[in-house]
Tab-separated table of C-alpha atoms (C1' of nucleotides) in Angstrom:
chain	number	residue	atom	x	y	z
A	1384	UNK	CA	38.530	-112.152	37.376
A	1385	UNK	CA	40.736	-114.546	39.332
A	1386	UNK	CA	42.889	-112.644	42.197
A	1387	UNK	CA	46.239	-113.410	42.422
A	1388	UNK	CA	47.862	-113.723	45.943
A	1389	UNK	CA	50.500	-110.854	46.252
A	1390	UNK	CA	53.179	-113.267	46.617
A	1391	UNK	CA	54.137	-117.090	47.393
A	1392	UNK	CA	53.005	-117.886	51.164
A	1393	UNK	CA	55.785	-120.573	51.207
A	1394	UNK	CA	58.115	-119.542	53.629
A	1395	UNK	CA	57.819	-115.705	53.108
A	1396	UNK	CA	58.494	-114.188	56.643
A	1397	UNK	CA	56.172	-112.013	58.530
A	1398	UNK	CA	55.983	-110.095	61.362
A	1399	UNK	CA	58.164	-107.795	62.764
A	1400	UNK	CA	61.002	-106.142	60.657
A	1401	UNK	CA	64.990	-106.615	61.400
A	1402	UNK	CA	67.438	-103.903	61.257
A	1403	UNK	CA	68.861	-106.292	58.997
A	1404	UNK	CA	66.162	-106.412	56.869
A	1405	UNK	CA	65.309	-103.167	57.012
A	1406	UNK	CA	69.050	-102.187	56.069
A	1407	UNK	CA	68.941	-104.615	52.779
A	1408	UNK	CA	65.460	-102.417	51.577
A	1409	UNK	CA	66.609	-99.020	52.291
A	1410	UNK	CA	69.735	-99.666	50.520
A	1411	UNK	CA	68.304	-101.047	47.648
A	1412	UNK	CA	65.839	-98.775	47.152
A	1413	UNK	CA	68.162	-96.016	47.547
A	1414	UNK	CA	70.340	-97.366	44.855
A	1415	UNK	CA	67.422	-98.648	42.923
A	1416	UNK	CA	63.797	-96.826	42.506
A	1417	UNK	CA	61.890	-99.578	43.628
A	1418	UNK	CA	60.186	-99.906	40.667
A	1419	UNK	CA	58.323	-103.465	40.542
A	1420	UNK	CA	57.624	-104.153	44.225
A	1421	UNK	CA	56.995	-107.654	43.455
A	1422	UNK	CA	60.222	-108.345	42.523
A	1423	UNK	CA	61.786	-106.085	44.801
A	1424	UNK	CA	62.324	-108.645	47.119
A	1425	UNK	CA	64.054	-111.498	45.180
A	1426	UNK	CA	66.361	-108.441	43.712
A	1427	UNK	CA	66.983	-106.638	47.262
A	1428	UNK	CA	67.438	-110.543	48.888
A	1429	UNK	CA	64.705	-110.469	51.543
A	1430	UNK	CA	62.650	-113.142	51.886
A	1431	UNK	CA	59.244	-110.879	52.359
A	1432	UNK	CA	56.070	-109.958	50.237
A	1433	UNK	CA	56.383	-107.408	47.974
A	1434	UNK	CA	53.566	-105.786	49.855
A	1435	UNK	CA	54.899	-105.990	52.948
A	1436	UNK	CA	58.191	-104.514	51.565
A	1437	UNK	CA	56.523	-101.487	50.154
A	1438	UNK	CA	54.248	-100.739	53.298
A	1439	UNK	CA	57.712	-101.376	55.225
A	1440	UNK	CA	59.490	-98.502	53.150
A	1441	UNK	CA	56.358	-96.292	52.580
A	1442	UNK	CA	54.872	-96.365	56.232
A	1443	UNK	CA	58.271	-96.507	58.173
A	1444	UNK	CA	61.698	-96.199	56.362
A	1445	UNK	CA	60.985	-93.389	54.085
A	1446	UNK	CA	63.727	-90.758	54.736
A	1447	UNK	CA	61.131	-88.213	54.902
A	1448	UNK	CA	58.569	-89.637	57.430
A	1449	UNK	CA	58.260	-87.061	60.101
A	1450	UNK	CA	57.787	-89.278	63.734
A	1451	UNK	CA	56.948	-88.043	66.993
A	1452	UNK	CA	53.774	-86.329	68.758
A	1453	UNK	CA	51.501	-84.945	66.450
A	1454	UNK	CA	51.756	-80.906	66.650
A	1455	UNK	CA	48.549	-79.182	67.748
A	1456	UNK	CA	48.306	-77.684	64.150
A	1457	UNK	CA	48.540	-81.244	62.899
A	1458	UNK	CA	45.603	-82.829	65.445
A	1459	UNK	CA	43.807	-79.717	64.200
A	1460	UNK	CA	44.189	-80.388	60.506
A	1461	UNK	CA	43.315	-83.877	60.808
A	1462	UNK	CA	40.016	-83.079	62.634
A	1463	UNK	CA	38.950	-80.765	59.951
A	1464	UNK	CA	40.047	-83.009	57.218
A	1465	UNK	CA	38.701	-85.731	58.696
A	1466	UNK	CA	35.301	-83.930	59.123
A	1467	UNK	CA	35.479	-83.154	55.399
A	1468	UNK	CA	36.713	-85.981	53.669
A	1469	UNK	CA	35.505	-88.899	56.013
A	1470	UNK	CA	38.392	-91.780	56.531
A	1471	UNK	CA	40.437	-90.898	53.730
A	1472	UNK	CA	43.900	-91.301	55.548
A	1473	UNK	CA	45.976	-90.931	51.847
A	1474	UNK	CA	43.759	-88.084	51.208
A	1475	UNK	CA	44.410	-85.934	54.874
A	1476	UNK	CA	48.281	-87.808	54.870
A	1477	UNK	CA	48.869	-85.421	51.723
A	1478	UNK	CA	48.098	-82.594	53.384
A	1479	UNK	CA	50.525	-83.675	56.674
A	1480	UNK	CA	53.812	-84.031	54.906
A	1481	UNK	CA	56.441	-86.324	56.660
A	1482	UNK	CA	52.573	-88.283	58.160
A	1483	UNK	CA	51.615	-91.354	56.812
A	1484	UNK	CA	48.353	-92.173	56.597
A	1485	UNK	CA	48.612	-95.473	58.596
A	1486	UNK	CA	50.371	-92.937	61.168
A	1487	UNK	CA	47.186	-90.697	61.290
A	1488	UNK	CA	44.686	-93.933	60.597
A	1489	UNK	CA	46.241	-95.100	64.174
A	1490	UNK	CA	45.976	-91.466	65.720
A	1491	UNK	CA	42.876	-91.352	64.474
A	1492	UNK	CA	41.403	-94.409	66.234
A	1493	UNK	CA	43.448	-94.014	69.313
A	1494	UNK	CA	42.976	-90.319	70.117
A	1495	UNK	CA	40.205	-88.714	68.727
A	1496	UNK	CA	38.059	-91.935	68.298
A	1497	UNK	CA	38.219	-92.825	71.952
A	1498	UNK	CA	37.049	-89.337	72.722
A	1499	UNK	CA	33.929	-89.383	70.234
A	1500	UNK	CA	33.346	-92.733	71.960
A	1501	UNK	CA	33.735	-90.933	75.456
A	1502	UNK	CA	31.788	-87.637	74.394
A	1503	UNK	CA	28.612	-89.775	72.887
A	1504	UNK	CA	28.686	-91.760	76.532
A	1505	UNK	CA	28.509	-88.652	78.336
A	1506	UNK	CA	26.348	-86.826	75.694
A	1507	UNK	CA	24.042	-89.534	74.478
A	1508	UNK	CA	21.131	-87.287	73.680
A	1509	UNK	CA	23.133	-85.357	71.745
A	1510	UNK	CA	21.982	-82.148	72.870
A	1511	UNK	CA	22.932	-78.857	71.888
A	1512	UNK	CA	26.464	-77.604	72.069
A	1513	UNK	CA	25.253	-74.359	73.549
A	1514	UNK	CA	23.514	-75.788	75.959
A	1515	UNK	CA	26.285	-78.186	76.980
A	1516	UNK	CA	29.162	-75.526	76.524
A	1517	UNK	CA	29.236	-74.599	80.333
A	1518	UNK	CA	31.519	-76.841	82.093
A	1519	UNK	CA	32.129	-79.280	79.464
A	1520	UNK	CA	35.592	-79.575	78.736
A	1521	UNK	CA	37.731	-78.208	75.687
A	1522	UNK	CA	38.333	-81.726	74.707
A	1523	UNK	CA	34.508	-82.518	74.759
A	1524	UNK	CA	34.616	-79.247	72.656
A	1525	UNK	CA	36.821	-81.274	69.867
A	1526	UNK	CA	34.989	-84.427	70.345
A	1527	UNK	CA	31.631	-82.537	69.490
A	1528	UNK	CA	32.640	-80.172	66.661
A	1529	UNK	CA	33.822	-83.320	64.926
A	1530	UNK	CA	30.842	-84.867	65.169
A	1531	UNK	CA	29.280	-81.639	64.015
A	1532	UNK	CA	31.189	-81.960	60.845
A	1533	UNK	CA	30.838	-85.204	60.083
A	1534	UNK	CA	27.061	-85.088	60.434
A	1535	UNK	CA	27.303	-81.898	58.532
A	1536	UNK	CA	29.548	-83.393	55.753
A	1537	UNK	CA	27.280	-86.530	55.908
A	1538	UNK	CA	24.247	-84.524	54.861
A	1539	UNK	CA	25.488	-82.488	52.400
A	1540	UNK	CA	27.090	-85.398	50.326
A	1541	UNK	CA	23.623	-86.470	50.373
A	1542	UNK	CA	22.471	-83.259	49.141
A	1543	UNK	CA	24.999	-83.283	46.389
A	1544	UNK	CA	24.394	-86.476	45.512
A	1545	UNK	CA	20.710	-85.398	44.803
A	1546	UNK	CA	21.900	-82.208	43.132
A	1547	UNK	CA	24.061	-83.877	40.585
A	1548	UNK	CA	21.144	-86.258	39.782
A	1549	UNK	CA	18.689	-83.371	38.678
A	1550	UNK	CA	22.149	-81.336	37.208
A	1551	UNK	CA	21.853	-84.197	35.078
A	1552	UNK	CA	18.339	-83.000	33.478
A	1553	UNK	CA	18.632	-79.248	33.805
A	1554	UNK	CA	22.218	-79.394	32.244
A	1555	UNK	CA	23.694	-77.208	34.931
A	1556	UNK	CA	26.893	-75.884	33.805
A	1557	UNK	CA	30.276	-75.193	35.529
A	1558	UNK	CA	29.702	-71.650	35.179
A	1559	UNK	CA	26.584	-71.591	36.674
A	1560	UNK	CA	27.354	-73.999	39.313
A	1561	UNK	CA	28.905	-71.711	42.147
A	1562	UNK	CA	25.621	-69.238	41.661
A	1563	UNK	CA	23.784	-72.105	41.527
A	1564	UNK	CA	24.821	-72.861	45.094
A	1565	UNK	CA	25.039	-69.299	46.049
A	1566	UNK	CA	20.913	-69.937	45.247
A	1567	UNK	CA	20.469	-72.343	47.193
A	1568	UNK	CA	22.379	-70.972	50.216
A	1569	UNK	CA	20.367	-68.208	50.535
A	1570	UNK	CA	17.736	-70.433	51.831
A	1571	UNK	CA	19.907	-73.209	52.414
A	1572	UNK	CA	19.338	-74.971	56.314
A	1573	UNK	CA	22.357	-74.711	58.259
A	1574	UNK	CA	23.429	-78.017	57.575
A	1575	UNK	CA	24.796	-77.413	53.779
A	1576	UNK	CA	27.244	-75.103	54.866
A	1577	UNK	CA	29.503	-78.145	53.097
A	1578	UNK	CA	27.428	-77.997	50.200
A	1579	UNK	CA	28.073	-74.318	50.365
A	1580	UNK	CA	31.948	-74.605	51.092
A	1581	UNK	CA	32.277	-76.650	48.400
A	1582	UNK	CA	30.638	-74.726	45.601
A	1583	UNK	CA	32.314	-71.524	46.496
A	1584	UNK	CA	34.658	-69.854	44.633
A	1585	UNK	CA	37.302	-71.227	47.976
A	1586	UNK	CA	36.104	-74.648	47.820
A	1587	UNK	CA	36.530	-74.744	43.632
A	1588	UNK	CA	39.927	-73.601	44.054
A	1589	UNK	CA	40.863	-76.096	46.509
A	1590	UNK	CA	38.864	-78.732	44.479
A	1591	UNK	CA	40.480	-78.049	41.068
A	1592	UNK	CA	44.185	-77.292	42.752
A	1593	UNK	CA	43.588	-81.518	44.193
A	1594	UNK	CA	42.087	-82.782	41.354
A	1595	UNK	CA	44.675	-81.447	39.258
A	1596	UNK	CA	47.241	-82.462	41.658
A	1597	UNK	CA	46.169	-86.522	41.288
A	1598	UNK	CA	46.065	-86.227	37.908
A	1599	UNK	CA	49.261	-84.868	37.150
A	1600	UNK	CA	51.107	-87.951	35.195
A	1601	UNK	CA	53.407	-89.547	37.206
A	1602	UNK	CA	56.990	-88.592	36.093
A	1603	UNK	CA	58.807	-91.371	34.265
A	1604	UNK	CA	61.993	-91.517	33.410
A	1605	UNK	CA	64.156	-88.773	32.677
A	1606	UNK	CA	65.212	-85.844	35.014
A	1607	UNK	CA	65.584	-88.835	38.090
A	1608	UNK	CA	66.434	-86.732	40.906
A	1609	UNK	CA	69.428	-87.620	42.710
A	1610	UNK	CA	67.735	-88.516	45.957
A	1611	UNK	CA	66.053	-92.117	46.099
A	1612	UNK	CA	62.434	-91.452	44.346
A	1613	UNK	CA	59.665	-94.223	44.740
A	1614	UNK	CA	58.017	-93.908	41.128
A	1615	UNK	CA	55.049	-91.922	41.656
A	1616	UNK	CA	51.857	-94.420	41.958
A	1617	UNK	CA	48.573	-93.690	40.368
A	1618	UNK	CA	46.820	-92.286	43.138
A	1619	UNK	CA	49.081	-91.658	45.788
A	1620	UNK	CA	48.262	-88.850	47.998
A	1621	UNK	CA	51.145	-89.164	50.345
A	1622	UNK	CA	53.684	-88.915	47.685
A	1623	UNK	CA	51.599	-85.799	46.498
A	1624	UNK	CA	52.301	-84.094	49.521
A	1625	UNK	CA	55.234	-83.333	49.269
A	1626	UNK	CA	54.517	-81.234	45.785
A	1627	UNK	CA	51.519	-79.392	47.608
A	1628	UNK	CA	52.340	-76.162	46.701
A	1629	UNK	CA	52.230	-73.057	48.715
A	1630	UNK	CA	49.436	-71.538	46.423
A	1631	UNK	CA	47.389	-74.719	47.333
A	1632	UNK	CA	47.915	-74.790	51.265
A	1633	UNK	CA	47.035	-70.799	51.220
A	1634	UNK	CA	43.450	-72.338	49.354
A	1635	UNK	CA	43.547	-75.155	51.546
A	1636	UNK	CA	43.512	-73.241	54.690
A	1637	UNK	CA	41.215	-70.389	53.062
A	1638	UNK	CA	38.927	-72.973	52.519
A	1639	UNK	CA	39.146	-74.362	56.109
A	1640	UNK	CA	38.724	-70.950	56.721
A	1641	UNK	CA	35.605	-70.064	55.976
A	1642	UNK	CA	34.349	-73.546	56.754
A	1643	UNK	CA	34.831	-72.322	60.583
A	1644	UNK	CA	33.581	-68.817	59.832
A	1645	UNK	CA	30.524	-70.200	58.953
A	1646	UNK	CA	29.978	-73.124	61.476
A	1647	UNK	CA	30.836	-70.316	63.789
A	1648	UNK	CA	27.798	-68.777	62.426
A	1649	UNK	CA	24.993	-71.317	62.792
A	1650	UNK	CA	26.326	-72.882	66.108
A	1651	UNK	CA	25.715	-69.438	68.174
A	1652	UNK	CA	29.579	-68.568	68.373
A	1653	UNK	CA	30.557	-72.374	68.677
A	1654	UNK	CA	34.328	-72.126	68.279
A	1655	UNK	CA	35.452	-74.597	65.446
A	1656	UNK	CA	38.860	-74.336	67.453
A	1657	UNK	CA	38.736	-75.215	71.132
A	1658	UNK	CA	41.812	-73.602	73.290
A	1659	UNK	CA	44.868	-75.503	72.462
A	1660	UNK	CA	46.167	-75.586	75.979
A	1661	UNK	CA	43.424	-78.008	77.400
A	1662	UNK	CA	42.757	-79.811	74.750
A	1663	UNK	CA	46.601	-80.867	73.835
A	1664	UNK	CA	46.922	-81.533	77.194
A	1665	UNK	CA	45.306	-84.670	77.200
A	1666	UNK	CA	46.982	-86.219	74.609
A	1667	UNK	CA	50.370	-85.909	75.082
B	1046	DA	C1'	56.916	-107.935	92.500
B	1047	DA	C1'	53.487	-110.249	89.998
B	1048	DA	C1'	49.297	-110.423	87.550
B	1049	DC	C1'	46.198	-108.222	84.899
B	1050	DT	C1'	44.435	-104.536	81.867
B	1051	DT	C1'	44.840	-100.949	78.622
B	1052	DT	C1'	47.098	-98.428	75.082
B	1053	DC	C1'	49.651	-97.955	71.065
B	1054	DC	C1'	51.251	-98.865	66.560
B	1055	DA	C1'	53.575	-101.810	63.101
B	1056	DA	C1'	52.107	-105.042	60.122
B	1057	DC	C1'	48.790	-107.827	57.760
B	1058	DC	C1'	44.575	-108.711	54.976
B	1059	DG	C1'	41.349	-108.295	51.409
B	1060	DC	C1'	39.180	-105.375	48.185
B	1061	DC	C1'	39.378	-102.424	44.337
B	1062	DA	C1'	40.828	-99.596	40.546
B	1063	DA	C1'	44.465	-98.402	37.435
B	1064	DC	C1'	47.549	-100.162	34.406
B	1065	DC	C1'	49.469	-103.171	30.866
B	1066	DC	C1'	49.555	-106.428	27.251
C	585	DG	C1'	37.846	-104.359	24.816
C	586	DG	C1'	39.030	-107.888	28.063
C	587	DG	C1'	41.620	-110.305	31.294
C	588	DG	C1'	45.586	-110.597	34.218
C	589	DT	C1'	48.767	-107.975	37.187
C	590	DT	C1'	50.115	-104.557	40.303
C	591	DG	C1'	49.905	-101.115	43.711
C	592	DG	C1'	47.068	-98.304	46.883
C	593	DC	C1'	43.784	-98.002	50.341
C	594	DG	C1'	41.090	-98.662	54.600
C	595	DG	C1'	39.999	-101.903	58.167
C	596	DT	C1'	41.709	-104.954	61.442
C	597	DT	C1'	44.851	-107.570	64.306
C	598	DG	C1'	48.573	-109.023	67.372
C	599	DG	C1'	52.043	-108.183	70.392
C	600	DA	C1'	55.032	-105.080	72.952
C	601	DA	C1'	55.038	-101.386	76.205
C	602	DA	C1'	52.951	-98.834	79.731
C	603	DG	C1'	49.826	-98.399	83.383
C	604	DT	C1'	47.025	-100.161	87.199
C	605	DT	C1'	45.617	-103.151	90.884
DNA sequence: AAACTTTCCAACCGCCAACCC
DNA sequence: GGGGTTGGCGGTTGGAAAGTT
């Protein structure tokens, strides 16, 4: 099918935002939901893409965008998430609320890429952590248990990807399915402690709690709440965020958890968490 | 103080999937 | 069910700010 372009080029401005500009969105958004961002602009009298109008509001002039240095409990969140869920910045922004995910996209690939980057150039062998723990710095620490996880996650999403294919002939049920990977863990290699994570009884929780989470319909009209309210998107995990509930941080963390419990386990007392002190001490 | 380099992040781009008619 | 439209997402870029020589 033939793509549209999001909006006329014809002398549509780019670039940088105006406080003028930005004044004209925020107020009409706050006395209009947005609603159609492709019209938004014509209606709020800026001469800007739609697109760029939304990204505008939802990256930068959303009244409840936290800014500032991220807090070591946030870096820490976004390395485990990240390890987890790969780049899925909406998906790890839902669980920051007040982050955007261009906000932790860009701390991503400033911060904690660079020191991958830098721990791979010092560590290109990738030996064991064990044997490199002596002397290496906390940050190195951070740069390798990432990798860790991400190799770890890696693996086991190719393990469940073969899993569901032969689920698919031996009719596996849901009921079945956490014993199923309580089987296999008992002579499971170290690397699916994902698989593992995910198939417990934790990582169900969690799973269901998010699943349930994106699908819940977005609320229409009716019951508008007083404050300015994008309408919810389809799939927008930032917007989520801010209806995580408690219940489903208390899984989300559980689930975390255990995930360092057990990479504790088969990384002879690794720490999932290096000391705050020296590692937040190089970024900010 | 000037030139150059690096870092940071706001903004853009293109793809894709959900939605709507 | 199919095609067009819209919004969301992740990757990338460009320029300002900060740091270094």
């Amino acid at each position: 099918m033939g793509r549209t372009p999001c909006c006329e080029s014809k002398g549509v401005k780019k670039g940088p935002w105006t406080p003028e500009e930005d004044k004209l969105l925020v107020d009409y958004v706050q006395a209009n939901a947005p609603g159609n961002w492709r019209m938004l602009p014509k209606l709020a009298g800026l001469n800007r893409c739609g697109k760029s109008c939304r990204l505008r509001w939802t990256n930068y002039l959303r009244p409840d965008i936290k800014r500032g240095p991220f807090t070591p409990e946030e870096h820490k969140s976004i390395l485990q998430l990240h390890a987890i869920v790969g780049n899925k910045w909406s998906m790890i922004a839902a669980q920051l609320p007040g982050r955007t995910d261009n906000e932790i996209k860009n701390y991503w690939n400033t911060n904690l890429k660079k020191q991958l980057r830098q721990q791979a150039a010092l560590n290109p062998a990738g030996d064991h952590p064990g044997l490199a723990l002596a002397g290496s710095s906390s940050s190195s620490l951070a740069a390798r248990h990432t990798a860790q996880w991400e190799t770890a996650r890696l693996e086991a999403e190719a393990r469940l990807s073969m899993l569901s294919t032969s689920a698919a002939t031996t009719s596996v049920t849901a009921s079945s399915s956490s014993s199923t990977a309580e089987h296999g863990a008992a002579d499971a290699p170290s690397s699916d402690v994902f698989l593992r994570l995910w198939n417990s009884e934790v990582g169900d929780t969690f799973r269901r709690k998010s699943v349930r989470e994106e699908a819940a319909p977005p609320q229409k009209e009716g019951g508008a709440p007083a404050a300015p309210v994008l309408r919810p998107p389809r799939d927008d995990y930032s917007s989520a965020a801010s209806n995580v509930t408690t219940a489903m941080m208390a899984d989300y963390h559980a689930f975390l958890d255990l995930a360092a419990e057990e990479l504790g386990l088969f990384h002879g007392g690794f720490s999932l968490y290096p000391p705050a002190d020296g590692l937040f001490s190089e970024f900010h």
